[in-house]
Amino acid sequence: MSTYTSTLGGRTHRFDGLARLLAAASPERSGDRLAGLAAESAQARVAARWALADVPLAQFLAEPVIPYEDDDVTRLIVDTHDAVAFAPVAGLTVGEFREWLLSDAADASALAALAPGLTPEMTAAVSKLMGNADLVAVARKVRVVTAFRSTIGLPGRLATRLQPNHPTDDPAGVAAALLDGLLLGSGDAVIGINPATDSPRAVRDLLELLDGVIRRYAIPTQSCVLSHVTTSIDLMAAGAPVDLVFQSIAGTQAANASFGVTLGLLDEAYEAARALGRGTVGSNALYFETGQGSALSADAHHGVDQQTVEARAYAVARRYEPLLVNTVVGFIGPEYLYDGRQILRAALEDHFCGKLLGLPMGLDICYTNHADADDDDIATMLTMLGVAGASFVICTPGGDDIMLNYQSASYHDALYLREVLGLRPAPEFEAWLDGIGLLDERGGIRSVAGTAHPLMAIGKELAA
């Protein structure tokens, strides 16, 4: 194990190993403090960043933060590393890499070519040397485009996940939330339901409900019921209308095991989903959710700080060429991200690291009701991530998820962001909105009065 030192204010600070150095260099967050990994003082944090800036990027290949023999995510990172793609930055330190990323040389094409050569730990390390504006500026330059029935990630576009959750999966409740979202121009990334139960029968009922609406109204989008991957595999084998296969993932083998997931199981799901061929404009058929703190909450972090472990989850995700990846930044609670400031920082870090690694990153910009955050924090995060070029955001009716019991962005929030930043929906979805008369002359969403619009029939059909 290497030792890293720096001297600040006449005091020499010592950090034993890359994992300890990365943890000490992290911005303050309650999860790292809870785990005993945070820097002991602000001075120690600055000293760690000075030391981290001088670490060669190549050191992250020589010194895995979790041993190769102990963890299959480490083995995946090391075994799939692309040395040719890495070559242009192989001689840089972390500090020099930061300067290069902020330079004009790091344009969209250069960053796309570099992605297979970066490890998650490299991206996490450089993020710790960046301010919030730096994270926005670099992430904005990265373009990751994926497609299934709609195309996600094109310049000037912002997609949304329409999330019509209901505490009992009641069809009338789902219908009301679904109709609300469609009439407000939401759903081009996915119409995705968190089911109240993982029962195969209940999940299939929801899949058939969404598939029926998508087919009947010729909506160019994809559905997903966020059941466990094993349920999806069984339902695909039984002929259920599965568009996207979902799974929560994390950055260590042990954390994934706590989700009941292995890389072999994800391999099986990937092959099964691709074989269905249900996409029309593309074949990216997996959807992953992540979030800082999941490995720590499962006691599966191996002494690695929560942001670095989160970045490692993106190595798992990119193996499967997903349509969508989103970090649920404030969902676990204040034990891991205490307040709006920490949640904002985590959102910017996750989006930055995921984009650098070549992923179509979106966010569930959210907070639990016992966190020190409010709706103004949602608005701030939403605006900054829109400027940073997020591929999509998750939206719920009124910003209140009545099934998961947390606060998120609303369908109206997405309309705000599109308007102030001049963003538009996915092109296929935009054409559909125009075709059914929901776009006005400026490209905004028309108000629908009464029950005149044909989409209003959705509520009546599903409620019946």
XYZ file of C-alpha atoms in Angstrom:
464
model
C 0.000 0.000 0.000
C 1.375 3.395 -0.971
C 1.599 6.326 1.431
C 0.687 9.857 0.340
C 1.744 13.014 2.182
C 1.434 16.765 1.925
C 2.513 19.605 4.176
C 0.132 22.433 4.935
C 0.635 25.210 7.493
C 3.763 23.540 8.789
C 1.984 20.243 9.461
C 2.622 17.104 7.420
C -0.478 15.020 6.706
C -0.117 11.324 5.907
C -2.662 9.147 4.089
C -2.127 5.401 3.920
C -3.421 4.080 0.621
C -5.469 5.528 -2.210
C -8.770 4.664 -0.557
C -7.884 6.684 2.531
C -6.621 9.592 0.407
C -9.775 9.671 -1.703
C -11.978 9.607 1.390
C -10.092 12.432 3.079
C -10.256 14.545 -0.098
C -14.046 14.211 -0.417
C -16.306 17.174 0.281
C -18.015 16.883 3.646
C -20.977 14.508 3.783
C -22.721 12.786 6.620
C -22.296 9.260 5.242
C -18.503 9.421 5.228
C -18.575 10.963 8.692
C -20.840 8.125 9.895
C -18.430 5.554 8.448
C -15.387 7.166 10.063
C -13.883 7.959 6.670
C -14.186 11.755 6.487
C -11.210 14.074 6.907
C -10.657 15.006 10.543
C -10.685 18.719 9.719
C -11.029 21.177 6.866
C -7.235 21.543 6.880
C -6.792 17.778 6.499
C -9.269 17.800 3.614
C -7.287 20.489 1.784
C -4.044 18.615 2.485
C -5.544 15.457 1.011
C -6.541 17.350 -2.125
C -3.009 18.712 -2.513
C -1.667 15.163 -2.283
C -4.340 13.764 -4.590
C -3.547 16.348 -7.275
C -0.031 14.896 -7.564
C -1.121 11.250 -7.935
C -0.555 9.886 -11.478
C -3.726 8.604 -13.112
C -1.882 5.363 -13.839
C -1.612 4.748 -10.083
C -5.309 3.867 -10.003
C -4.566 0.893 -12.245
C -1.679 -0.238 -10.042
C -3.486 0.210 -6.706
C -7.176 -0.802 -6.754
C -9.089 0.665 -3.834
C -10.677 -2.772 -3.279
C -8.378 -5.756 -3.950
C -8.763 -7.546 -7.291
C -9.086 -10.956 -5.669
C -11.839 -9.787 -3.269
C -14.333 -8.094 -5.560
C -15.814 -8.820 -8.981
C -16.474 -5.125 -9.685
C -12.747 -4.465 -9.277
C -12.036 -7.343 -11.643
C -14.503 -5.907 -14.146
C -12.843 -2.481 -13.952
C -9.327 -3.842 -14.384
C -10.083 -6.510 -16.988
C -12.081 -4.215 -19.281
C -9.769 -1.203 -19.087
C -8.912 0.087 -22.567
C -5.231 1.049 -22.548
C -5.383 2.514 -26.055
C -8.224 4.867 -25.129
C -6.358 5.806 -21.941
C -3.122 6.659 -23.750
C -3.801 10.391 -24.359
C -3.995 11.086 -20.601
C -1.851 8.210 -19.289
C 1.024 10.537 -18.339
C -1.119 13.021 -16.399
C -1.596 13.459 -12.682
C -5.069 13.951 -11.245
C -4.470 17.700 -11.049
C -3.231 17.869 -14.627
C -6.226 15.812 -15.733
C -8.521 18.403 -14.158
C -6.835 21.173 -16.138
C -7.112 19.158 -19.357
C -10.805 18.437 -18.807
C -11.495 22.152 -18.431
C -9.506 23.031 -21.557
C -10.787 23.381 -25.121
C -8.856 20.230 -26.055
C -11.357 18.164 -24.091
C -14.219 18.516 -26.539
C -17.117 16.118 -27.088
C -15.246 13.835 -29.486
C -12.118 13.657 -27.298
C -14.178 12.855 -24.203
C -16.164 10.158 -26.001
C -12.953 8.501 -27.196
C -11.449 8.686 -23.716
C -14.378 7.119 -21.806
C -13.339 3.431 -22.180
C -9.881 4.326 -20.872
C -11.092 5.860 -17.630
C -11.731 3.943 -14.442
C -14.391 5.055 -11.956
C -11.726 5.859 -9.387
C -10.020 8.258 -11.818
C -13.264 10.153 -12.375
C -14.064 10.212 -8.662
C -10.570 11.492 -7.881
C -10.680 14.390 -10.328
C -14.187 15.343 -9.219
C -12.854 15.894 -5.689
C -10.586 18.647 -7.044
C -13.416 20.426 -8.840
C -15.886 23.062 -7.786
C -19.551 22.763 -8.667
C -19.131 25.013 -11.703
C -16.256 22.822 -12.947
C -18.446 19.724 -12.708
C -21.164 21.454 -14.720
C -18.779 22.810 -17.361
C -17.140 19.459 -18.107
C -20.277 17.316 -17.963
C -21.999 19.694 -20.368
C -19.391 18.889 -23.034
C -20.057 15.133 -22.914
C -22.640 13.635 -25.279
C -24.025 10.139 -24.720
C -26.863 9.121 -27.061
C -28.977 5.986 -26.561
C -32.233 4.783 -28.092
C -35.085 2.291 -27.814
C -38.349 3.802 -29.119
C -37.152 7.324 -28.394
C -33.672 8.801 -28.671
C -32.132 10.073 -25.431
C -29.221 12.473 -24.964
C -29.252 14.522 -28.168
C -28.053 18.153 -27.913
C -30.771 20.591 -26.918
C -33.034 17.871 -25.535
C -34.201 16.967 -22.039
C -36.177 13.763 -21.540
C -38.289 12.831 -18.528
C -39.305 9.673 -16.759
C -43.032 9.748 -16.076
C -43.441 8.039 -12.684
C -47.118 7.148 -12.020
C -46.592 5.301 -8.736
C -49.470 4.291 -6.464
C -49.293 2.746 -2.946
C -51.508 -0.206 -3.986
C -50.882 -0.221 -7.769
C -54.526 0.777 -8.181
C -55.252 1.144 -11.939
C -57.340 4.292 -11.394
C -54.533 5.925 -9.385
C -51.915 4.904 -11.940
C -54.181 6.199 -14.720
C -54.587 9.601 -13.085
C -50.826 10.078 -12.657
C -50.127 8.731 -16.156
C -52.645 11.046 -17.774
C -51.343 14.021 -15.812
C -47.819 13.351 -17.035
C -48.699 12.831 -20.690
C -50.786 16.002 -20.808
C -47.775 17.887 -19.437
C -45.424 16.458 -22.060
C -43.645 13.949 -19.802
C -42.614 10.354 -20.478
C -40.159 10.407 -23.384
C -37.362 8.694 -21.415
C -39.633 6.017 -19.958
C -42.967 5.508 -18.273
C -41.700 3.758 -15.175
C -43.630 2.425 -12.185
C -42.160 1.395 -8.839
C -44.509 -1.484 -7.993
C -45.965 -1.847 -4.519
C -45.112 -5.571 -4.667
C -42.660 -7.697 -6.645
C -45.333 -10.323 -7.254
C -44.941 -11.573 -10.854
C -48.713 -11.366 -11.381
C -48.903 -7.779 -10.156
C -45.849 -6.750 -12.177
C -47.274 -8.369 -15.311
C -50.581 -6.547 -14.811
C -48.747 -3.225 -14.700
C -46.631 -4.122 -17.742
C -49.737 -4.987 -19.734
C -51.465 -1.800 -18.585
C -48.575 0.392 -19.788
C -48.037 -1.603 -22.970
C -51.709 -1.238 -23.845
C -51.579 2.549 -23.471
C -48.348 2.861 -25.454
C -49.677 0.744 -28.317
C -53.200 2.186 -28.368
C -51.981 5.777 -28.552
C -48.823 4.995 -30.586
C -46.605 6.719 -28.016
C -42.904 6.581 -28.990
C -41.619 5.678 -25.559
C -40.803 2.617 -23.468
C -42.282 1.193 -20.311
C -40.607 -0.245 -17.250
C -41.942 -1.761 -14.056
C -39.065 -1.541 -11.625
C -39.179 -5.091 -10.317
C -36.171 -7.209 -9.388
C -34.177 -8.441 -12.361
C -35.067 -12.082 -11.618
C -38.765 -11.213 -11.897
C -38.126 -9.526 -15.241
C -36.190 -12.525 -16.552
C -39.025 -14.880 -15.618
C -41.644 -12.566 -17.141
C -39.692 -12.233 -20.388
C -39.541 -16.025 -20.621
C -43.316 -16.127 -20.061
C -43.981 -13.678 -22.902
C -44.827 -10.565 -20.858
C -44.424 -7.210 -22.690
C -41.105 -6.179 -21.108
C -39.469 -3.165 -22.754
C -36.696 -2.176 -20.338
C -35.173 -4.469 -17.718
C -34.498 -2.601 -14.486
C -32.131 -3.186 -11.598
C -30.625 -1.199 -8.725
C -26.858 -1.684 -8.715
C -23.911 -0.660 -6.550
C -20.143 -0.416 -6.725
C -19.009 -3.532 -4.862
C -19.719 -7.235 -5.174
C -21.006 -7.347 -1.600
C -23.353 -4.384 -2.100
C -24.764 -5.951 -5.258
C -25.236 -9.198 -3.348
C -27.358 -7.254 -0.851
C -29.605 -6.389 -3.826
C -29.690 -10.071 -4.825
C -27.636 -9.363 -7.949
C -24.512 -10.790 -9.569
C -22.773 -9.830 -12.791
C -23.740 -13.217 -14.208
C -27.398 -12.505 -13.501
C -27.128 -9.127 -15.230
C -25.453 -10.849 -18.195
C -28.482 -13.132 -18.468
C -30.927 -10.217 -18.298
C -28.978 -8.267 -20.918
C -29.078 -11.129 -23.404
C -32.771 -11.822 -22.795
C -33.811 -8.175 -23.186
C -31.812 -7.691 -26.373
C -33.229 -10.874 -27.855
C -36.788 -9.526 -27.591
C -36.011 -6.784 -30.111
C -38.855 -4.546 -28.941
C -37.059 -1.288 -29.724
C -37.833 0.602 -32.938
C -35.032 3.184 -33.202
C -32.430 1.461 -31.008
C -31.619 -1.577 -28.889
C -30.482 -0.148 -25.521
C -32.783 -2.152 -23.265
C -31.547 -1.880 -19.658
C -32.278 0.703 -16.985
C -30.166 1.091 -13.832
C -30.586 3.129 -10.670
C -27.799 3.923 -8.227
C -27.245 6.256 -5.293
C -24.543 7.350 -2.892
C -24.729 5.524 0.419
C -26.126 2.185 -0.729
C -22.867 0.299 -0.148
C -22.385 1.941 3.238
C -25.944 1.114 4.301
C -25.229 -2.532 3.437
C -21.853 -2.434 5.275
C -20.286 -3.328 1.931
C -18.074 -0.301 1.214
C -14.668 -1.828 2.134
C -13.540 1.448 3.720
C -14.023 3.392 0.484
C -15.855 6.731 0.558
C -19.430 6.744 -0.682
C -18.856 8.857 -3.782
C -16.008 6.669 -5.057
C -18.073 3.524 -4.445
C -20.952 5.163 -6.319
C -18.698 5.845 -9.316
C -17.714 2.170 -9.345
C -21.378 1.278 -9.924
C -21.071 3.052 -13.270
C -18.506 0.465 -14.398
C -21.178 -2.167 -13.837
C -23.752 -0.113 -15.738
C -21.644 0.613 -18.812
C -20.962 -3.109 -19.334
C -24.623 -3.474 -20.407
C -25.095 -0.488 -22.755
C -28.165 0.811 -20.886
C -30.768 3.174 -22.273
C -30.958 5.023 -18.949
C -28.960 5.336 -15.726
C -30.018 7.581 -12.895
C -28.703 8.341 -9.469
C -31.379 8.755 -6.795
C -29.341 11.325 -4.959
C -31.354 12.120 -1.828
C -33.484 9.011 -1.424
C -31.575 7.145 1.286
C -31.748 10.042 3.749
C -29.743 12.511 5.838
C -27.609 9.754 7.354
C -25.732 9.785 4.034
C -26.453 13.224 2.522
C -27.483 15.536 5.317
C -28.933 18.596 3.607
C -29.658 20.313 0.312
C -26.043 21.397 -0.082
C -24.699 17.862 0.233
C -27.416 16.470 -2.054
C -26.613 19.077 -4.732
C -22.912 18.279 -4.577
C -23.597 14.541 -4.851
C -25.897 15.098 -7.831
C -23.258 17.073 -9.714
C -20.529 14.528 -8.876
C -22.602 11.538 -9.944
C -23.705 13.146 -13.189
C -20.118 14.207 -13.988
C -18.580 10.793 -13.265
C -21.278 8.874 -15.111
C -21.030 11.051 -18.204
C -17.207 10.816 -18.273
C -17.522 7.033 -18.157
C -19.850 7.084 -21.170
C -23.259 6.654 -19.520
C -26.622 8.280 -20.344
C -26.986 9.910 -16.928
C -30.192 11.212 -15.459
C -31.279 12.013 -11.939
C -34.042 11.587 -9.470
C -33.594 14.987 -7.845
C -35.179 14.206 -4.514
C -35.061 14.351 -0.743
C -36.686 12.429 2.078
C -39.017 14.253 4.411
C -36.580 14.085 7.340
C -33.682 15.664 5.416
C -32.701 19.315 5.837
C -33.881 20.223 2.333
C -36.871 21.795 0.646
C -38.413 22.507 -2.753
C -36.018 25.397 -3.395
C -33.200 22.838 -3.250
C -35.064 20.800 -5.879
C -35.291 23.880 -8.114
C -31.589 24.679 -7.688
C -30.506 21.117 -8.433
C -32.852 20.857 -11.397
C -31.533 24.076 -12.922
C -27.859 23.198 -12.453
C -28.298 19.684 -13.833
C -30.195 21.073 -16.809
C -27.283 23.396 -17.544
C -24.905 20.449 -17.067
C -26.722 18.515 -19.802
C -28.488 15.750 -17.887
C -30.062 13.240 -20.259
C -33.294 13.008 -18.278
C -34.950 13.719 -14.952
C -37.613 11.832 -13.011
C -40.975 13.529 -12.508
C -43.950 12.750 -10.268
C -47.383 14.381 -9.927
C -46.904 17.571 -7.928
C -43.367 16.503 -6.984
C -44.733 14.194 -4.264
C -44.280 10.451 -4.637
C -47.159 9.044 -2.620
C -45.868 5.485 -2.875
C -42.164 5.947 -2.033
C -42.918 8.849 0.352
C -40.295 11.355 -0.755
C -40.204 14.658 -2.617
C -39.005 14.853 -6.210
C -39.327 17.042 -9.301
C -42.770 17.453 -10.855
C -44.020 17.411 -14.435
C -44.337 21.201 -14.143
C -40.691 21.451 -13.066
C -39.604 19.743 -16.277
C -41.641 22.237 -18.311
C -39.921 25.081 -16.447
C -36.497 23.674 -17.235
C -37.265 23.144 -20.911
C -38.594 26.685 -21.200
C -35.787 28.583 -19.465
C -32.984 26.581 -21.121
C -34.595 26.226 -24.546
C -34.698 22.433 -24.312
C -37.089 20.096 -26.103
C -38.325 16.525 -25.610
C -36.839 13.530 -27.431
C -37.490 14.040 -31.176
C -39.840 11.080 -31.652
C -41.877 12.092 -28.598
C -41.932 15.731 -29.659
C -43.392 14.735 -33.029
C -46.043 12.655 -31.245
C -46.968 15.560 -28.961
C -47.324 17.772 -32.009
C -49.416 15.158 -33.807
C -51.935 14.945 -30.971
C -52.192 18.716 -30.672
C -50.328 19.268 -27.403
C -47.565 21.545 -28.747
C -48.178 25.252 -29.136
C -46.566 27.504 -31.724
C -43.497 28.032 -29.507
C -42.998 24.327 -28.884
C -44.469 24.487 -25.382
C -47.311 22.380 -24.006
C -50.875 23.557 -24.630
C -53.369 23.663 -21.792
C -56.153 21.103 -22.086
C -59.540 22.215 -20.824
C -62.330 19.871 -19.842
C -62.428 16.393 -21.332
C -62.095 17.259 -24.998
C -58.619 15.888 -25.665
C -58.432 12.265 -26.894
C -55.886 11.388 -24.183
C -58.574 11.938 -21.584
C -59.887 8.507 -22.531
C -56.870 6.933 -20.795
C -58.262 7.761 -17.393
C -61.694 6.355 -18.166
C -60.330 3.149 -19.728
C -57.853 2.308 -16.999
C -60.188 3.226 -14.182
C -62.758 0.840 -15.654
